[in-house]
Amino acid sequence: MINPQHVLLLHHLRTFLDQAAEAGIPAAPLKGAHLITSVYPMKEDRGGMCDVDVLVRPRDFQRAGQVLEGMGYKRRELPQRRRTEAEFYEAGYALELQGGRRVLLELHRQLVQIRRHPVNYNALWGRATPGDLDGAPCLRLSPEDHLLHAALHLMTDRFKAPARALRDVALLITSGGADLDIVTARARRWRCERALWLLLSLLHEVSPELELTAALSRLSPPRPVRHALRTLVPNVDGLRWPALGKRSGQVVVWPLLFDGVGPLLGFTAAYARLRLADLIQP
């Protein structure tokens, strides 16, 4: 099944990858852009994809943005968040097309805030392998890194709709060859064991044929945390009980997904500092 929106987004992503390669900028597609061109069966529609995500090294971040602007993209700034945006892990770009259509591209220099998850990016790039996306040169991150990124992204979204991510992860394991021993060991270093545990716990229930028991045992958080997380996220429908809105869901679920009090307090303090700076210098 061909999704016209995917065709549109991937066409423009391929153009950017070609331009980036000509400028000497290595780039790696993330999330849906990577998955539907690697592990998804050709006839399976992953569902709506509203944008594409690409990772570049921090030293190439500004130049990659200039490549996009040279292609007609406009950067979408965070209103009154100058200091936060200066340290943010991604920047959004929009390309306006005829007929009111728009292509959105999220340019990443990190997978997530570095103060939240200490990803070793030198090692991550060292594991990446040369590849292509429909003929355009790019780098492909390891399947283990893509799986962990799925857990990080669900944590950011507070597990509000995990069903598609579960299918992504199942394919990263079965078709992509992700090694769960490597994934669980790396999750500790990235400080995302709880998020990964919740993701795999849900996956175990919908795909019992996958061998996830050992990984779940290694990742298992303290019993009160396990109980609280599965009460708040009982099934693949995501955050449904109690009926929490965006802000209340963030307050209740977000702290539980951090691997302990120390990482939670450290990130909270860093984020509060940025928001204060935004207020002082809007």
mmCIF file of C-alpha atoms in Angstrom:
data_model
loop_
_atom_site.group_PDB
_atom_site.id
_atom_site.type_symbol
_atom_site.label_atom_id
_atom_site.label_comp_id
_atom_site.label_asym_id
_atom_site.label_seq_id
_atom_site.Cartn_x
_atom_site.Cartn_y
_atom_site.Cartn_z
ATOM 1 C CA MET A 1 0.000 0.000 0.000
ATOM 2 C CA ILE A 2 1.479 3.348 -1.071
ATOM 3 C CA ASN A 3 0.822 6.292 1.221
ATOM 4 C CA PRO A 4 0.902 9.522 -0.846
ATOM 5 C CA GLN A 5 2.040 11.561 2.159
ATOM 6 C CA HIS A 6 5.001 9.236 2.627
ATOM 7 C CA VAL A 7 5.923 9.569 -1.031
ATOM 8 C CA LEU A 8 5.861 13.365 -0.743
ATOM 9 C CA LEU A 9 7.920 13.517 2.457
ATOM 10 C CA LEU A 10 10.478 10.966 1.318
ATOM 11 C CA HIS A 11 10.924 12.754 -2.013
ATOM 12 C CA HIS A 12 11.865 15.973 -0.244
ATOM 13 C CA LEU A 13 13.976 14.120 2.320
ATOM 14 C CA ARG A 14 15.883 12.445 -0.491
ATOM 15 C CA THR A 15 16.532 15.853 -2.049
ATOM 16 C CA PHE A 16 17.894 17.168 1.245
ATOM 17 C CA LEU A 17 20.112 14.117 1.728
ATOM 18 C CA ASP A 18 21.588 14.640 -1.748
ATOM 19 C CA GLN A 19 22.237 18.324 -1.005
ATOM 20 C CA ALA A 20 23.703 17.528 2.420
ATOM 21 C CA ALA A 21 26.038 14.924 0.918
ATOM 22 C CA GLU A 22 27.249 17.462 -1.659
ATOM 23 C CA ALA A 23 27.989 19.847 1.231
ATOM 24 C CA GLY A 24 29.921 17.115 3.064
ATOM 25 C CA ILE A 25 27.336 16.735 5.831
ATOM 26 C CA PRO A 26 26.653 13.131 6.969
ATOM 27 C CA ALA A 27 22.963 12.721 7.868
ATOM 28 C CA ALA A 28 20.958 9.852 9.337
ATOM 29 C CA PRO A 29 17.167 9.545 8.931
ATOM 30 C CA LEU A 30 15.267 8.863 12.156
ATOM 31 C CA LYS A 31 11.924 7.387 13.214
ATOM 32 C CA GLY A 32 9.435 6.850 10.378
ATOM 33 C CA ALA A 33 11.762 7.979 7.601
ATOM 34 C CA HIS A 34 14.234 5.285 8.603
ATOM 35 C CA LEU A 35 11.727 2.580 9.496
ATOM 36 C CA ILE A 36 9.547 2.594 6.392
ATOM 37 C CA THR A 37 12.643 2.483 4.182
ATOM 38 C CA SER A 38 14.320 -0.333 6.100
ATOM 39 C CA VAL A 39 12.294 -2.719 8.290
ATOM 40 C CA TYR A 40 8.669 -2.235 7.197
ATOM 41 C CA PRO A 41 7.322 -4.612 4.544
ATOM 42 C CA MET A 42 6.758 -2.799 1.269
ATOM 43 C CA LYS A 43 2.976 -3.345 1.294
ATOM 44 C CA GLU A 44 2.442 -2.367 4.927
ATOM 45 C CA ASP A 45 1.365 1.201 5.620
ATOM 46 C CA ARG A 46 2.908 2.454 8.874
ATOM 47 C CA GLY A 47 0.209 5.095 9.144
ATOM 48 C CA GLY A 48 0.271 8.853 8.890
ATOM 49 C CA MET A 49 3.660 10.549 8.992
ATOM 50 C CA CYS A 50 3.403 14.305 9.459
ATOM 51 C CA ASP A 51 7.114 15.128 9.204
ATOM 52 C CA VAL A 52 10.564 13.649 8.719
ATOM 53 C CA ASP A 53 13.403 13.640 11.235
ATOM 54 C CA VAL A 54 17.117 13.719 10.409
ATOM 55 C CA LEU A 55 20.137 13.579 12.715
ATOM 56 C CA VAL A 56 23.370 15.443 11.969
ATOM 57 C CA ARG A 57 26.434 16.023 14.107
ATOM 58 C CA PRO A 58 26.365 19.191 16.247
ATOM 59 C CA ARG A 59 29.246 20.652 14.246
ATOM 60 C CA ASP A 60 27.118 20.319 11.072
ATOM 61 C CA PHE A 61 23.855 21.545 12.590
ATOM 62 C CA GLN A 62 24.123 25.166 11.445
ATOM 63 C CA ARG A 63 25.369 24.269 7.960
ATOM 64 C CA ALA A 64 22.584 21.699 7.533
ATOM 65 C CA GLY A 65 20.101 24.415 8.411
ATOM 66 C CA GLN A 66 21.646 26.640 5.781
ATOM 67 C CA VAL A 67 21.256 23.848 3.215
ATOM 68 C CA LEU A 68 17.559 23.622 4.073
ATOM 69 C CA GLU A 69 17.121 27.385 3.838
ATOM 70 C CA GLY A 70 18.832 27.333 0.458
ATOM 71 C CA MET A 71 16.183 24.826 -0.632
ATOM 72 C CA GLY A 72 13.401 27.197 0.419
ATOM 73 C CA TYR A 73 12.702 25.928 3.928
ATOM 74 C CA LYS A 74 11.882 28.390 6.705
ATOM 75 C CA ARG A 75 12.917 27.747 10.277
ATOM 76 C CA ARG A 76 10.041 27.582 12.759
ATOM 77 C CA GLU A 77 11.204 29.327 15.912
ATOM 78 C CA LEU A 78 9.949 28.727 19.430
ATOM 79 C CA PRO A 79 8.115 31.929 20.431
ATOM 80 C CA GLN A 80 9.741 33.700 23.395
ATOM 81 C CA ARG A 81 12.017 30.712 24.020
ATOM 82 C CA ARG A 82 15.337 32.057 22.715
ATOM 83 C CA ARG A 83 17.583 30.471 25.357
ATOM 84 C CA THR A 84 15.712 27.176 25.286
ATOM 85 C CA GLU A 85 15.916 27.035 21.482
ATOM 86 C CA ALA A 86 19.651 27.817 21.547
ATOM 87 C CA GLU A 87 20.232 24.626 23.565
ATOM 88 C CA PHE A 88 17.407 22.531 22.083
ATOM 89 C CA TYR A 89 18.176 19.203 20.453
ATOM 90 C CA GLU A 90 16.248 19.902 17.240
ATOM 91 C CA ALA A 91 15.035 22.675 14.967
ATOM 92 C CA GLY A 92 11.898 22.612 12.850
ATOM 93 C CA TYR A 93 11.879 23.661 9.178
ATOM 94 C CA ALA A 94 8.879 24.064 6.878
ATOM 95 C CA LEU A 95 8.713 24.108 3.077
ATOM 96 C CA GLU A 96 5.526 25.594 1.641
ATOM 97 C CA LEU A 97 4.287 23.909 -1.541
ATOM 98 C CA GLN A 98 1.649 24.809 -4.087
ATOM 99 C CA GLY A 99 -1.907 23.954 -3.154
ATOM 100 C CA GLY A 100 -1.400 24.711 0.519
ATOM 101 C CA ARG A 101 0.708 21.625 1.166
ATOM 102 C CA ARG A 102 3.668 21.773 3.493
ATOM 103 C CA VAL A 103 6.733 19.621 4.148
ATOM 104 C CA LEU A 104 7.978 19.611 7.741
ATOM 105 C CA LEU A 105 11.524 18.510 8.526
ATOM 106 C CA GLU A 106 12.918 18.230 12.061
ATOM 107 C CA LEU A 107 16.676 18.650 12.054
ATOM 108 C CA HIS A 108 18.277 16.984 15.077
ATOM 109 C CA ARG A 109 21.736 17.472 16.542
ATOM 110 C CA GLN A 110 20.842 15.076 19.381
ATOM 111 C CA LEU A 111 18.137 12.476 19.888
ATOM 112 C CA VAL A 112 16.904 14.234 23.019
ATOM 113 C CA GLN A 113 18.063 16.775 25.603
ATOM 114 C CA ILE A 114 21.568 15.749 26.673
ATOM 115 C CA ARG A 115 20.835 16.705 30.287
ATOM 116 C CA ARG A 116 17.957 14.251 30.294
ATOM 117 C CA HIS A 117 19.726 11.283 28.719
ATOM 118 C CA PRO A 118 23.558 11.153 28.470
ATOM 119 C CA VAL A 119 23.817 9.524 25.058
ATOM 120 C CA ASN A 120 27.384 8.923 23.882
ATOM 121 C CA TYR A 121 27.091 10.474 20.428
ATOM 122 C CA ASN A 122 30.659 9.686 19.380
ATOM 123 C CA ALA A 123 29.869 6.009 19.926
ATOM 124 C CA LEU A 124 26.463 6.347 18.248
ATOM 125 C CA TRP A 125 27.976 7.832 15.091
ATOM 126 C CA GLY A 126 30.741 5.238 15.204
ATOM 127 C CA ARG A 127 28.131 2.482 15.024
ATOM 128 C CA ALA A 128 26.322 4.076 12.055
ATOM 129 C CA THR A 129 26.788 2.432 8.678
ATOM 130 C CA PRO A 130 26.788 3.968 5.176
ATOM 131 C CA GLY A 131 23.572 3.441 3.261
ATOM 132 C CA ASP A 132 21.070 5.222 1.084
ATOM 133 C CA LEU A 133 17.454 6.297 1.041
ATOM 134 C CA ASP A 134 16.013 5.631 -2.392
ATOM 135 C CA GLY A 135 19.442 6.317 -3.889
ATOM 136 C CA ALA A 136 20.344 9.346 -1.776
ATOM 137 C CA PRO A 137 23.426 8.746 0.396
ATOM 138 C CA CYS A 138 22.913 8.708 4.147
ATOM 139 C CA LEU A 139 24.040 6.975 7.309
ATOM 140 C CA ARG A 140 21.912 4.413 9.128
ATOM 141 C CA LEU A 141 22.099 4.216 12.902
ATOM 142 C CA SER A 142 22.279 0.773 14.472
ATOM 143 C CA PRO A 143 18.940 -1.014 15.085
ATOM 144 C CA GLU A 144 19.659 -0.930 18.823
ATOM 145 C CA ASP A 145 20.002 2.859 18.744
ATOM 146 C CA HIS A 146 16.774 3.212 16.777
ATOM 147 C CA LEU A 147 14.998 1.001 19.320
ATOM 148 C CA LEU A 148 16.242 3.104 22.221
ATOM 149 C CA HIS A 149 15.225 6.262 20.369
ATOM 150 C CA ALA A 150 11.693 4.840 20.173
ATOM 151 C CA ALA A 151 11.709 4.494 23.972
ATOM 152 C CA LEU A 152 13.023 8.052 24.401
ATOM 153 C CA HIS A 153 10.353 9.410 22.067
ATOM 154 C CA LEU A 154 7.575 7.605 23.916
ATOM 155 C CA MET A 155 8.912 9.013 27.173
ATOM 156 C CA THR A 156 8.770 12.513 25.689
ATOM 157 C CA ASP A 157 5.145 11.880 24.659
ATOM 158 C CA ARG A 158 4.319 10.314 28.058
ATOM 159 C CA PHE A 159 3.237 7.052 26.370
ATOM 160 C CA LYS A 160 0.015 8.675 25.210
ATOM 161 C CA ALA A 161 -0.251 6.499 22.044
ATOM 162 C CA PRO A 162 2.320 3.666 22.015
ATOM 163 C CA ALA A 163 0.669 1.258 19.558
ATOM 164 C CA ARG A 164 2.639 2.297 16.451
ATOM 165 C CA ALA A 165 5.922 2.388 18.357
ATOM 166 C CA LEU A 166 5.294 -1.194 19.471
ATOM 167 C CA ARG A 167 5.034 -2.293 15.841
ATOM 168 C CA ASP A 168 8.192 -0.305 15.042
ATOM 169 C CA VAL A 169 10.111 -2.045 17.820
ATOM 170 C CA ALA A 170 8.808 -5.491 16.917
ATOM 171 C CA LEU A 171 10.132 -5.008 13.377
ATOM 172 C CA LEU A 172 13.447 -3.599 14.624
ATOM 173 C CA ILE A 173 13.856 -6.867 16.534
ATOM 174 C CA THR A 174 12.568 -9.334 13.939
ATOM 175 C CA SER A 175 13.615 -7.655 10.680
ATOM 176 C CA GLY A 176 16.252 -5.209 11.860
ATOM 177 C CA GLY A 177 18.112 -7.688 14.052
ATOM 178 C CA ALA A 178 18.235 -5.493 17.170
ATOM 179 C CA ASP A 179 20.098 -7.345 19.942
ATOM 180 C CA LEU A 180 18.161 -6.991 23.201
ATOM 181 C CA ASP A 181 21.223 -7.758 25.323
ATOM 182 C CA ILE A 182 22.953 -4.753 23.766
ATOM 183 C CA VAL A 183 19.797 -2.640 24.056
ATOM 184 C CA THR A 184 19.294 -3.308 27.766
ATOM 185 C CA ALA A 185 22.953 -2.638 28.598
ATOM 186 C CA ARG A 186 22.922 0.605 26.614
ATOM 187 C CA ALA A 187 19.632 1.697 28.229
ATOM 188 C CA ARG A 188 21.381 1.915 31.595
ATOM 189 C CA ARG A 189 24.064 4.195 30.189
ATOM 190 C CA TRP A 190 21.439 6.331 28.475
ATOM 191 C CA ARG A 191 19.310 6.405 31.661
ATOM 192 C CA CYS A 192 16.161 5.191 29.954
ATOM 193 C CA GLU A 193 15.675 1.771 31.558
ATOM 194 C CA ARG A 194 12.193 2.545 32.875
ATOM 195 C CA ALA A 195 10.941 3.887 29.553
ATOM 196 C CA LEU A 196 12.359 0.850 27.766
ATOM 197 C CA TRP A 197 10.859 -1.500 30.371
ATOM 198 C CA LEU A 198 7.399 0.011 29.878
ATOM 199 C CA LEU A 199 7.705 -0.196 26.095
ATOM 200 C CA LEU A 200 8.815 -3.854 26.164
ATOM 201 C CA SER A 201 6.234 -4.707 28.819
ATOM 202 C CA LEU A 202 3.455 -3.519 26.515
ATOM 203 C CA LEU A 203 5.083 -5.240 23.537
ATOM 204 C CA HIS A 204 5.304 -8.532 25.455
ATOM 205 C CA GLU A 205 1.530 -8.516 25.905
ATOM 206 C CA VAL A 206 0.699 -7.909 22.245
ATOM 207 C CA SER A 207 3.540 -9.999 20.785
ATOM 208 C CA PRO A 208 4.155 -12.877 23.227
ATOM 209 C CA GLU A 209 6.065 -14.759 20.548
ATOM 210 C CA LEU A 210 8.994 -12.377 20.972
ATOM 211 C CA GLU A 211 11.583 -13.427 23.542
ATOM 212 C CA LEU A 212 11.369 -10.458 25.899
ATOM 213 C CA THR A 213 11.287 -12.095 29.349
ATOM 214 C CA ALA A 214 15.021 -11.859 30.030
ATOM 215 C CA ALA A 215 15.185 -8.211 28.930
ATOM 216 C CA LEU A 216 12.190 -7.316 31.091
ATOM 217 C CA SER A 217 13.788 -8.999 34.086
ATOM 218 C CA ARG A 218 17.010 -7.017 33.656
ATOM 219 C CA LEU A 219 15.169 -3.727 33.201
ATOM 220 C CA SER A 220 12.505 -4.151 35.871
ATOM 221 C CA PRO A 221 12.141 -1.038 38.081
ATOM 222 C CA PRO A 222 11.125 -1.186 41.769
ATOM 223 C CA ARG A 223 7.744 -2.803 42.330
ATOM 224 C CA PRO A 224 5.877 0.409 43.299
ATOM 225 C CA VAL A 225 7.118 2.072 40.106
ATOM 226 C CA ARG A 226 6.099 -0.941 38.000
ATOM 227 C CA HIS A 227 2.632 -0.911 39.500
ATOM 228 C CA ALA A 228 2.201 2.844 39.054
ATOM 229 C CA LEU A 229 3.372 2.853 35.433
ATOM 230 C CA ARG A 230 1.145 -0.044 34.411
ATOM 231 C CA THR A 231 -1.810 1.522 36.215
ATOM 232 C CA LEU A 232 -1.325 4.751 34.295
ATOM 233 C CA VAL A 233 -0.475 2.996 30.997
ATOM 234 C CA PRO A 234 -2.500 -0.234 31.179
ATOM 235 C CA ASN A 235 -2.463 -1.244 27.503
ATOM 236 C CA VAL A 236 -1.531 -0.238 23.965
ATOM 237 C CA ASP A 237 -4.129 2.547 24.003
ATOM 238 C CA GLY A 238 -1.684 4.483 26.156
ATOM 239 C CA LEU A 239 -2.398 6.989 28.880
ATOM 240 C CA ARG A 240 -6.093 6.406 29.518
ATOM 241 C CA TRP A 241 -6.632 5.888 33.262
ATOM 242 C CA PRO A 242 -7.133 8.170 34.955
ATOM 243 C CA ALA A 243 -8.207 10.467 32.113
ATOM 244 C CA LEU A 244 -5.238 12.817 32.208
ATOM 245 C CA GLY A 245 -4.705 15.846 30.034
ATOM 246 C CA LYS A 246 -1.343 16.902 28.650
ATOM 247 C CA ARG A 247 -0.214 18.878 31.684
ATOM 248 C CA SER A 248 -1.590 16.566 34.368
ATOM 249 C CA GLY A 249 -0.235 13.556 32.488
ATOM 250 C CA GLN A 250 3.175 15.171 32.414
ATOM 251 C CA VAL A 251 3.087 15.826 36.149
ATOM 252 C CA VAL A 252 2.025 12.276 37.050
ATOM 253 C CA VAL A 253 3.732 10.062 34.466
ATOM 254 C CA TRP A 254 6.862 12.034 33.610
ATOM 255 C CA PRO A 255 8.655 11.694 36.989
ATOM 256 C CA LEU A 256 8.041 7.929 37.086
ATOM 257 C CA LEU A 257 9.841 7.433 33.760
ATOM 258 C CA PHE A 258 13.139 8.861 35.011
ATOM 259 C CA ASP A 259 15.626 6.275 36.254
ATOM 260 C CA GLY A 260 15.648 7.557 39.823
ATOM 261 C CA VAL A 261 15.360 10.803 41.744
ATOM 262 C CA GLY A 262 18.825 12.114 40.848
ATOM 263 C CA PRO A 263 18.298 12.224 37.056
ATOM 264 C CA LEU A 264 14.827 13.727 37.551
ATOM 265 C CA LEU A 265 16.066 16.518 39.816
ATOM 266 C CA GLY A 266 19.074 17.212 37.603
ATOM 267 C CA PHE A 267 16.980 17.643 34.472
ATOM 268 C CA THR A 268 14.291 19.626 36.282
ATOM 269 C CA ALA A 269 16.887 22.083 37.576
ATOM 270 C CA ALA A 270 18.477 22.481 34.130
ATOM 271 C CA TYR A 271 15.101 23.018 32.462
ATOM 272 C CA ALA A 272 14.015 25.526 35.126
ATOM 273 C CA ARG A 273 17.224 27.478 34.531
ATOM 274 C CA LEU A 274 16.489 27.690 30.804
ATOM 275 C CA ARG A 275 12.898 28.774 31.319
ATOM 276 C CA LEU A 276 14.016 31.453 33.756
ATOM 277 C CA ALA A 277 16.511 32.707 31.183
ATOM 278 C CA ASP A 278 13.695 32.784 28.602
ATOM 279 C CA LEU A 279 11.622 34.982 30.913
ATOM 280 C CA ILE A 280 14.502 37.342 31.567
ATOM 281 C CA GLN A 281 15.559 37.548 27.918
ATOM 282 C CA PRO A 282 12.451 36.781 25.808
#
